[in-house]
Coordinates of C-alpha atoms in Angstrom, one line a residue:
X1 CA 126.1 52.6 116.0
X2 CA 127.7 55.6 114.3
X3 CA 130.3 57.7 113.6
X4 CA 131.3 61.0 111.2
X5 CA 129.7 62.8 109.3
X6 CA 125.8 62.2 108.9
X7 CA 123.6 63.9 106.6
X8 CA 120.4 66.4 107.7
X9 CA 117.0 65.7 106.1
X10 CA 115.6 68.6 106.6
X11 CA 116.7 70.8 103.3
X12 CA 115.8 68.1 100.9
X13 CA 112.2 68.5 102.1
X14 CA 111.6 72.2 100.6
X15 CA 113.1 74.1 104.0
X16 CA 113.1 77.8 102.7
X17 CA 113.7 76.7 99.0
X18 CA 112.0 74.8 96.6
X19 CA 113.9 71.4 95.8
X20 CA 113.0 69.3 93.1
X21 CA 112.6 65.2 93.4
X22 CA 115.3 64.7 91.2
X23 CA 117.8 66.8 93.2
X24 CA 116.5 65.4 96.5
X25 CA 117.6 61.8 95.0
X26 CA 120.9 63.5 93.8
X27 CA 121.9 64.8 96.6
X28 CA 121.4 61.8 99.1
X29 CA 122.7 59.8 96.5
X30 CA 126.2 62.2 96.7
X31 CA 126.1 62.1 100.4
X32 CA 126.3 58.0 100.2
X33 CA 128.9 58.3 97.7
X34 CA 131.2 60.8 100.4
X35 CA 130.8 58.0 102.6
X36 CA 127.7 59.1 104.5
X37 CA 126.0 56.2 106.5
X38 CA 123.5 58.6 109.0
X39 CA 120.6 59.8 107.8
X40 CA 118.7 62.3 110.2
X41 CA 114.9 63.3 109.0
X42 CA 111.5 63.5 110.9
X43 CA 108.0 63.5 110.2
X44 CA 107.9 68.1 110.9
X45 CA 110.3 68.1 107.7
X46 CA 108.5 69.6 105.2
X47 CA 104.9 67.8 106.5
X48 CA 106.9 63.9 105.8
X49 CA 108.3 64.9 102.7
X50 CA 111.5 64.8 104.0
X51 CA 111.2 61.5 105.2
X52 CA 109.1 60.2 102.0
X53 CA 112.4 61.2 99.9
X54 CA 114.8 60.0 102.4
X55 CA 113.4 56.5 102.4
X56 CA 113.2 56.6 98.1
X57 CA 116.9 57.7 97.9
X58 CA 118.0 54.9 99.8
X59 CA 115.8 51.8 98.9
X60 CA 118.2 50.5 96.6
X61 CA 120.9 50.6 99.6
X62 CA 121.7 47.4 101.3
X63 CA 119.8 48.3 104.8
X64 CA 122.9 46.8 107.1
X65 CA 124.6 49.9 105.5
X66 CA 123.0 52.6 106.8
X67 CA 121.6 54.5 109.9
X68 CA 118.2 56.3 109.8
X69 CA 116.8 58.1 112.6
X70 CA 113.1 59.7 112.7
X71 CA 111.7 61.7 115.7
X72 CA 108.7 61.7 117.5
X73 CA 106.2 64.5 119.3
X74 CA 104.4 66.3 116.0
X75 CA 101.7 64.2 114.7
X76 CA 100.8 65.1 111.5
X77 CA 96.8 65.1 110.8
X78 CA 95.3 66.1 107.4
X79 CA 94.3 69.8 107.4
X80 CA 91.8 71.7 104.7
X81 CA 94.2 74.4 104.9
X82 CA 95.0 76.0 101.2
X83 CA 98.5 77.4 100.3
X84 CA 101.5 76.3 102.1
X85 CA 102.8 75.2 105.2
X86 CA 103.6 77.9 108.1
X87 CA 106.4 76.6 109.4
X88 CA 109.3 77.5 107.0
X89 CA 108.7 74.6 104.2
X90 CA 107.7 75.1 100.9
X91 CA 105.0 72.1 100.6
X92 CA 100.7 72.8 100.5
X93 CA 99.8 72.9 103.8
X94 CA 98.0 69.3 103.4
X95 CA 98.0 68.0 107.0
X96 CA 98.9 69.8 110.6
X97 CA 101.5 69.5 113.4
X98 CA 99.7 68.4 116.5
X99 CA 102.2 68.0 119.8
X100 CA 101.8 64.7 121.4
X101 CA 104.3 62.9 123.3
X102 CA 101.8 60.8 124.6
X103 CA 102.6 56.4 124.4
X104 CA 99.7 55.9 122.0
X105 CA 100.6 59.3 119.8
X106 CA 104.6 58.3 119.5
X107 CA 103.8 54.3 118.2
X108 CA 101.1 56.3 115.8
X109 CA 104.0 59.0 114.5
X110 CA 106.3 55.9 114.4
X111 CA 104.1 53.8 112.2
X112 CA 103.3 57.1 110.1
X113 CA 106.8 57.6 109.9
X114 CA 107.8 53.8 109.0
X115 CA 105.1 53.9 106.2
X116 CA 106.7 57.4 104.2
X117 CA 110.6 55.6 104.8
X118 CA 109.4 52.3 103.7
X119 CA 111.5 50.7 106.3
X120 CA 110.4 47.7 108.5
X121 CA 112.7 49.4 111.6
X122 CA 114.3 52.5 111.7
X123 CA 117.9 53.0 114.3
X124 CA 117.6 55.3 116.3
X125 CA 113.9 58.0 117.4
X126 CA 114.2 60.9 119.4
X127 CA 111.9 62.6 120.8
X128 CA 111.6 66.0 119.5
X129 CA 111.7 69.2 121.3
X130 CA 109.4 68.8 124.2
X131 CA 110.5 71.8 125.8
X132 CA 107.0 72.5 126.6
X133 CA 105.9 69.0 127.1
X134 CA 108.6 67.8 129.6
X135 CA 106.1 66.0 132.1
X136 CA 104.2 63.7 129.4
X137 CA 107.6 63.3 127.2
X138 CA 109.2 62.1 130.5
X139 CA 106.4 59.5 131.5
X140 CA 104.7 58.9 128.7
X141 CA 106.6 59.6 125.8
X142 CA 110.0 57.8 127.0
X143 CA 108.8 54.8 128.2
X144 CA 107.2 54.1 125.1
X145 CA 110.3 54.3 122.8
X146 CA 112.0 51.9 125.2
X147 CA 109.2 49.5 125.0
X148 CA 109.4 50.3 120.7
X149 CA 113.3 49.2 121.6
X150 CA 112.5 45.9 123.6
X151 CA 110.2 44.9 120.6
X152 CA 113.2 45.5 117.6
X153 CA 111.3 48.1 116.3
X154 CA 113.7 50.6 117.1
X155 CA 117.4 50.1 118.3
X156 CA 118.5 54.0 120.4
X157 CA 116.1 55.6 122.3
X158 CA 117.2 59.6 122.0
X159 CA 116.5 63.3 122.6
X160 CA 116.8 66.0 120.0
X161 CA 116.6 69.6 121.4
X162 CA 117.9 73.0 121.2
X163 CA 119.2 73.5 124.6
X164 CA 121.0 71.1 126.1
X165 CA 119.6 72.0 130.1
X166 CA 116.3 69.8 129.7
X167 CA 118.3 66.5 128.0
X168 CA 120.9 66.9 130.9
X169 CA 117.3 66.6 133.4
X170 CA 116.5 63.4 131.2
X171 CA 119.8 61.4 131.5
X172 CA 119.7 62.3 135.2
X173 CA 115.8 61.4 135.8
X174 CA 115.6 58.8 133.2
X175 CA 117.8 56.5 130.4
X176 CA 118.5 57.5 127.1
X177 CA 121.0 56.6 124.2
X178 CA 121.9 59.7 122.2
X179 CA 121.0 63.2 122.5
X180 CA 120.8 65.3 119.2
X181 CA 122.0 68.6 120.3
X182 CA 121.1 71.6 118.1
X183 CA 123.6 74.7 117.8
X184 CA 124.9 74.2 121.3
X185 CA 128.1 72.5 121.3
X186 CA 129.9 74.7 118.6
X187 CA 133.1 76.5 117.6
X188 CA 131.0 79.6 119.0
X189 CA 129.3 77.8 122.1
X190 CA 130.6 75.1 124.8
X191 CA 128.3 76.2 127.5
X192 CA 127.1 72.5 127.4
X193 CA 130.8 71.5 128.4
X194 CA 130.7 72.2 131.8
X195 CA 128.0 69.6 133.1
X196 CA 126.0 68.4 130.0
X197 CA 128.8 66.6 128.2
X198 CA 131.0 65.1 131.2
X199 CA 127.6 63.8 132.4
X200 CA 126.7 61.7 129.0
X201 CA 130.5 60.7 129.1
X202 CA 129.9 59.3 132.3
X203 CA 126.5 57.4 131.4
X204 CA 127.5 56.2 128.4
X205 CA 124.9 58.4 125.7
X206 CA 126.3 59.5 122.8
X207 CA 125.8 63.1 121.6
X208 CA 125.0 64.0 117.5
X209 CA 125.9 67.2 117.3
X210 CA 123.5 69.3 114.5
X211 CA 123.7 73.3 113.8
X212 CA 127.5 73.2 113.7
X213 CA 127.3 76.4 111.3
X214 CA 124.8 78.4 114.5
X215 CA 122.2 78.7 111.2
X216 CA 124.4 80.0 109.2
X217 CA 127.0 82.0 110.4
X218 CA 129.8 79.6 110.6
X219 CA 128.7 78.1 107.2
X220 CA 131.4 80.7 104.9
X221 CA 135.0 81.1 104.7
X222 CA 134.2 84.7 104.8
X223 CA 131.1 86.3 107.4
X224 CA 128.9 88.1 105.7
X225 CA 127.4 91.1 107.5
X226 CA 123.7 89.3 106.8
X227 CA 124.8 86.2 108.7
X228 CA 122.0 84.3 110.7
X229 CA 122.6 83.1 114.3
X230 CA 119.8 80.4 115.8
X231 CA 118.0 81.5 112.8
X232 CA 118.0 85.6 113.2
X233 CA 120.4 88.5 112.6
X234 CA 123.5 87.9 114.0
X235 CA 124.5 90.5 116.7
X236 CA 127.4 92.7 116.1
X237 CA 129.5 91.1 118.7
X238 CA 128.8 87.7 117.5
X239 CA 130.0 88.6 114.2
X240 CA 132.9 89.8 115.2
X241 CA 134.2 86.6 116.8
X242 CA 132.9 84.4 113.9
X243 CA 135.3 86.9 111.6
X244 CA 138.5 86.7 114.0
X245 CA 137.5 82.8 114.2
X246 CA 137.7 82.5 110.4
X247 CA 140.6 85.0 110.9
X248 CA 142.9 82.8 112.8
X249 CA 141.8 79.5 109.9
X250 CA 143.1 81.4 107.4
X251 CA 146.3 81.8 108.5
X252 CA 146.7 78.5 109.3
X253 CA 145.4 77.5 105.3
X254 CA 141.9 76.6 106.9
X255 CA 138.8 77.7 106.4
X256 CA 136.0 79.0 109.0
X257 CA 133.1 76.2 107.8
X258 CA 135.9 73.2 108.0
X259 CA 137.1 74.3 111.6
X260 CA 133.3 74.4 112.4
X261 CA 132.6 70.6 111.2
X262 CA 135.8 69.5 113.0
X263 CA 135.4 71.1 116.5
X264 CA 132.8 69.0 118.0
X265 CA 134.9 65.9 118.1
X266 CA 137.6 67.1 120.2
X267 CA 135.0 65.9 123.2
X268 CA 134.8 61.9 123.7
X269 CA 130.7 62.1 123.8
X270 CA 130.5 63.5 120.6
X271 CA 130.2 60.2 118.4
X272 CA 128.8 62.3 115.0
X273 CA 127.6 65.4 113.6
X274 CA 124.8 65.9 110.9
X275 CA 124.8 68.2 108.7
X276 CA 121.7 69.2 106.2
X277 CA 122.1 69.8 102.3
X278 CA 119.9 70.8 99.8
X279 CA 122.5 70.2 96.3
X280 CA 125.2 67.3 95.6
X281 CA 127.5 69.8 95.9
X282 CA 126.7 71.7 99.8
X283 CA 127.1 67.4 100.7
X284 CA 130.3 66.8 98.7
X285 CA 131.8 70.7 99.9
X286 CA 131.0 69.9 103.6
X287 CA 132.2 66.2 103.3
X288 CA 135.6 67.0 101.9
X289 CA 135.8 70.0 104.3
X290 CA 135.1 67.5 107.1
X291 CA 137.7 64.7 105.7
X292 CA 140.4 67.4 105.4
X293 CA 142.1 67.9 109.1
X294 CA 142.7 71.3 110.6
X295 CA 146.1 71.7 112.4
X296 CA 146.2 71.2 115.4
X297 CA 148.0 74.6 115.6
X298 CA 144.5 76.3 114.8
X299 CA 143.3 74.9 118.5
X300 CA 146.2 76.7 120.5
X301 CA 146.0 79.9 118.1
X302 CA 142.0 80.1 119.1
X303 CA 143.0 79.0 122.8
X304 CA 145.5 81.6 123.2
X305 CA 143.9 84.4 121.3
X306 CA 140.3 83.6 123.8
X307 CA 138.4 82.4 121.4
X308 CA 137.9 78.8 123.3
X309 CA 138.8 78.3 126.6
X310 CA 142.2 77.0 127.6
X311 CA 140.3 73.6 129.0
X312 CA 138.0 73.2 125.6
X313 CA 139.2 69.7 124.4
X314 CA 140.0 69.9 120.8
X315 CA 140.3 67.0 118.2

């Protein structure tokens, strides 16, 4: 159902920064004229404004064009709660996040969630971190986006997580179509490699891999010394392999942010990657950066030098 380079909803919905309507429109509207077709977003971005803008930016797109996925596991309920939301976005704190995986409280969030889109379907739903919730996501939750899928009201049933351990316990317990895998399959990390990826290559479930920058750090042709990695300092060590990374790009007329959105293709799982922007020009950067193929030179130089493993397929 997809492929390339799809486009993160969760900037355009106030994450950290304030972002105007106008520029949410914009910048969704440069994303479609890269040649983005995947739209990512769910009802925790920015309490549903992320999905409320996503679905407004693209109403006056012919729907057989595009690819929207939503998630599932926060319901939102309203709240009395003054001044802003706690949980990184810049929006009044209007409603709450309430974890529910239950069957009853993931066709609620999907209604909720069809509403602020304005779509009659949407492609693909994950559920959404249960990392604490594995039981009732497992026999409650899962079932219940199949059953959304038998009806046409969804077409992928997914999983979008941080870790990659608990998906790999889902494909081998249960069914599932994509898994969203967050900062876990990147130019820095390919723990995942050794059983979670050869294991959806061998039942057919298609990764999206999201956090291909690790927060931040891989996001500059240059590391900064106040780069973020899974969303704190980076530790010295870390650093210095995203610098000898970006070291080894540059001398092969590359830079670190463009090996970063290449790598996770090299494996035959990985069908896209989505990356979030918050301006028409992070989307148009990233999408020529993506467009513009590394060496294949750059792969041996990281291989030799151990910055990947010999075995680490590459594109």
């Amino acid at each position: 159902m997809i492929s390339g380079l799809g486009f993160g909803g969760a900037p355009i919905a106030n994450l950290y920064t304030s972002v105007s309507d106008a520029d949410a429109r914009a910048t969704v509207d440069a994303a479609w004229d890269a040649g983005v077709r995947y739209f990512d977003t769910a009802p925790h971005y920015g309490l549903g404004l992320s999905e409320r803008r996503l679905g407004s930016s693209l109403a006056s797109r012919p729907r057989s064009e595009f690819v929207v996925s939503t998630k599932v596991g926060r319901l939102l309920e309203p709240a009395d709660g003054d001044g802003f939301d706690d949980a990184g976005f810049l929006v009044p704190a209007t409603h709450r996040r309430v974890w529910d995986f239950s069957a009853d409280g993931v066709r609620r969030s999907l209604d909720a969630s069809l509403e602020r889109l304005g779509l009659d379907h949407v492609d693909i739903v994950y559920l959404h971190d249960p990392d604490n919730h594995w039981q009732q996501a497992l026999s409650e939750g899962l079932p219940a986006l199949h059953a959304l899928k038998s009806e046409g009201v969804i077409r992928a049933v997914g999983v979008g997580m941080n870790q990659w351990q608990m998906p790999e316990r889902f494909i081998r317990e249960a069914s599932l179509d994509y898994v969203m895998l967050a900062g876990r399959y990147t130019l820095l990390e390919q723990e995942s490699l050794a059983s979670f990826l050869p294991l959806c290559l061998e039942r057919g479930v298609s990764v999206v891999s999201v956090g291909v920058f690790n927060s931040g750090l891989l996001a500059r042709p240059t590391v900064p010394a106040d780069a973020t990695y899974d969303y704190s300092a980076a530790p010295a060590t870390v650093l210095d392999r995203a610098r000898h990374i970006a070291a080894v790009c540059q001398r092969h007329g590359a830079v670190l942010p463009q090996a970063a959105l290449q790598f996770p293709f090299g494996h035959p799982a990985v069908k896209a990657i989505a990356v979030g922007a918050r301006t028409p020009a992070e989307i148009t950067e990233n999408a020529a950066l993506f467009a513009d193929k590394v060496s294949p030179d750059l792969w041996a130089d990281l291989k030799s030098e151990g910055l990947l493993d010999p075995d680490t397929p590459t594109p």
